[in-house]
C-alpha positions as CSV (number, residue, x, y, z in Angstrom):
1,E,-18.0,4.4,4.8
2,A,-16.2,4.8,1.6
3,G,-17.0,7.8,-0.6
4,C,-16.3,8.5,-4.3
5,P,-13.5,6.3,-5.5
6,S,-11.6,9.5,-6.3
7,D,-11.7,10.4,-2.8
8,R,-8.4,9.5,-1.2
9,R,-9.7,9.8,2.3
10,A,-12.4,7.0,1.3
11,A,-9.6,4.3,1.0
12,W,-8.5,5.1,4.7
13,T,-11.8,4.8,6.2
14,G,-13.8,1.6,7.1
15,G,-13.3,-1.6,8.9
16,R,-10.4,-3.9,8.2
17,H,-10.0,-7.7,8.3
18,A,-7.7,-10.4,8.1
19,R,-6.6,-11.8,4.7
20,G,-8.7,-14.8,3.9
21,S,-11.9,-13.4,5.6
22,P,-12.9,-10.5,2.9
23,K,-15.6,-8.2,3.7
24,R,-17.7,-8.4,0.4
25,G,-21.1,-7.2,-0.8
26,R,-21.5,-4.4,1.9
27,T,-23.8,-1.6,1.2
28,G,-22.8,2.0,1.7
29,E,-23.1,5.6,0.6
30,G,-21.4,6.1,-2.9
31,C,-21.1,9.3,-4.7
32,N,-23.5,12.0,-4.0
33,G,-25.1,10.0,-1.0
34,L,-26.4,7.4,-3.5
35,A,-26.7,3.9,-2.0
36,A,-24.3,1.5,-3.9
37,T,-23.2,-2.1,-3.5
38,Q,-19.5,-2.3,-3.3
39,V,-18.0,-5.6,-4.3
40,A,-14.7,-6.7,-5.3
41,A,-14.1,-9.8,-7.5
42,P,-12.6,-12.6,-5.5
43,E,-9.2,-12.5,-7.6
44,D,-8.8,-8.9,-6.6
45,E,-7.6,-10.1,-3.3
46,R,-4.9,-12.1,-4.7
47,V,-3.9,-9.5,-7.3
48,V,-3.5,-7.1,-4.3
49,E,-1.2,-9.5,-2.5
50,Q,1.0,-9.6,-5.4
51,L,1.2,-5.9,-5.8
52,V,2.5,-5.9,-2.5
53,R,5.0,-8.6,-3.0
54,N,6.1,-6.9,-6.4
55,L,6.4,-3.5,-4.2
56,L,8.8,-5.0,-1.7
57,D,10.6,-6.8,-4.7
58,C,11.2,-3.6,-6.6
59,W,12.3,-1.7,-3.4
60,N,14.9,-4.5,-2.3
61,R,16.2,-4.7,-5.9
62,R,16.2,-0.7,-6.0
63,D,14.2,-0.9,-9.3
64,A,12.7,2.9,-8.9
65,K,11.0,2.8,-12.2
66,A,9.0,-0.5,-11.5
67,F,8.5,0.6,-8.0
68,A,6.9,4.1,-9.1
69,E,4.5,2.1,-11.4
70,A,2.8,0.6,-8.6
71,F,1.4,4.0,-7.8
72,S,-1.0,6.2,-9.4
73,P,0.4,9.5,-10.9
74,S,-0.4,11.6,-8.1
75,A,-0.1,9.2,-5.3
76,E,1.0,10.4,-2.0
77,Y,3.6,8.6,0.0
78,V,4.4,9.3,3.6
79,T,7.7,8.0,4.8
80,G,8.6,6.5,8.3
81,R,10.1,9.8,9.1
82,G,7.0,11.8,8.3
83,Q,8.1,13.2,4.9
84,V,5.2,13.6,2.5
85,V,6.3,13.0,-1.2
86,I,3.7,13.7,-4.0
87,G,3.7,12.0,-7.4
88,A,4.9,8.9,-8.8
89,E,8.0,10.3,-10.3
90,S,9.0,11.7,-6.8
91,I,8.3,8.5,-5.1
92,S,10.6,6.8,-7.5
93,D,13.4,9.1,-6.2
94,L,12.9,7.6,-2.8
95,V,14.0,4.2,-4.0
96,R,17.1,5.7,-5.9
97,Q,18.1,7.2,-2.5
98,A,17.5,4.2,-0.3
99,A,20.6,2.7,1.5
100,P,21.6,-0.2,-0.6
101,A,21.9,-2.9,2.1
102,A,18.4,-2.2,3.8
103,R,16.2,-5.1,2.5
104,V,12.6,-5.1,3.6
105,S,10.4,-8.1,4.0
106,I,6.8,-8.7,5.3
107,R,6.5,-9.6,9.2
108,D,3.0,-10.2,9.5
109,T,0.0,-11.3,7.4
110,S,-1.7,-8.3,5.4
111,E,-5.1,-7.1,6.1
112,I,-7.2,-6.4,3.0
113,D,-10.4,-4.5,2.6
114,L,-11.6,-4.0,-1.0
115,Q,-14.6,-2.4,-2.8
116,T,-15.3,-2.1,-6.4
117,H,-13.1,0.7,-6.9
118,S,-11.0,1.4,-3.8
119,G,-9.6,-0.4,-0.8
120,T,-6.9,-0.8,1.5
121,V,-3.9,-3.1,2.2
122,R,-1.9,-3.1,5.4
123,F,1.2,-4.9,6.4
124,A,3.9,-5.3,9.0
125,W,7.5,-5.0,7.5
126,T,10.9,-5.6,9.0
127,S,14.3,-4.4,7.8
128,R,17.9,-5.1,8.9
129,E,20.4,-2.4,8.0
130,A,24.1,-3.0,6.9
131,N,25.2,-1.9,10.5
132,G,22.9,-4.7,12.0
133,I,20.1,-2.3,13.2
134,E,16.8,-3.6,12.9
135,R,14.0,-1.3,11.8
136,N,10.2,-2.3,11.6
137,G,6.8,-0.8,11.2
138,T,3.6,-0.9,9.3
139,I,2.7,0.3,5.9
140,T,-1.1,1.2,5.3
141,C,-1.9,1.7,1.5
142,G,-5.1,3.1,-0.2
143,L,-5.7,1.7,-3.4
144,V,-7.7,2.7,-6.4
145,R,-8.8,0.5,-9.2
146,D,-7.3,1.7,-12.8
147,G,-9.0,-0.2,-15.4
148,T,-8.3,-3.8,-14.6
149,R,-5.4,-3.2,-12.4
150,W,-4.9,-1.8,-8.6
151,L,-2.6,1.3,-8.0
152,I,-1.4,2.6,-4.9
153,D,-3.0,6.0,-4.3
154,T,-1.8,6.6,-0.8
155,L,1.0,5.2,1.3
156,R,1.8,5.7,4.7
157,N,4.7,4.2,6.4
158,D,4.6,4.2,10.4
159,E,7.9,3.1,11.4
160,H,8.1,1.8,15.0
161,Q,11.1,3.5,17.0
162,R,12.9,1.2,19.2
């Protein structure tokens, strides 16, 4: 299931579950194929929920610096149009270039799956442009623990076309 915490792909694999029913205490293959118990602390789920709220708040305020601080330095961001952006600094440019009236909100409950050093969070979003056009999609984030905080290492925005 999950590999080494530094393996970006590890955060994209494994089962997902609805918020409030965390999968904890699973045993899986760790680095070098060694068995490892992967347990995240109960408060980590609340921290990740706050990370998502802060991310959207920073986007809506067009605070590029604070938005980029949610990402690891070498993070990968895939936009709804399929553009791949590498690095927190380049990701902050996305916020600077965003249309000023496009406010994003969470449409559906997040799904969170956390291990000790990595995890995923997935949520549906919606936005209404200044011209009245509604956009929506799903964002999936691969997370890594950096000391006492969680950072986004991969973000994939799957925008649903109407």
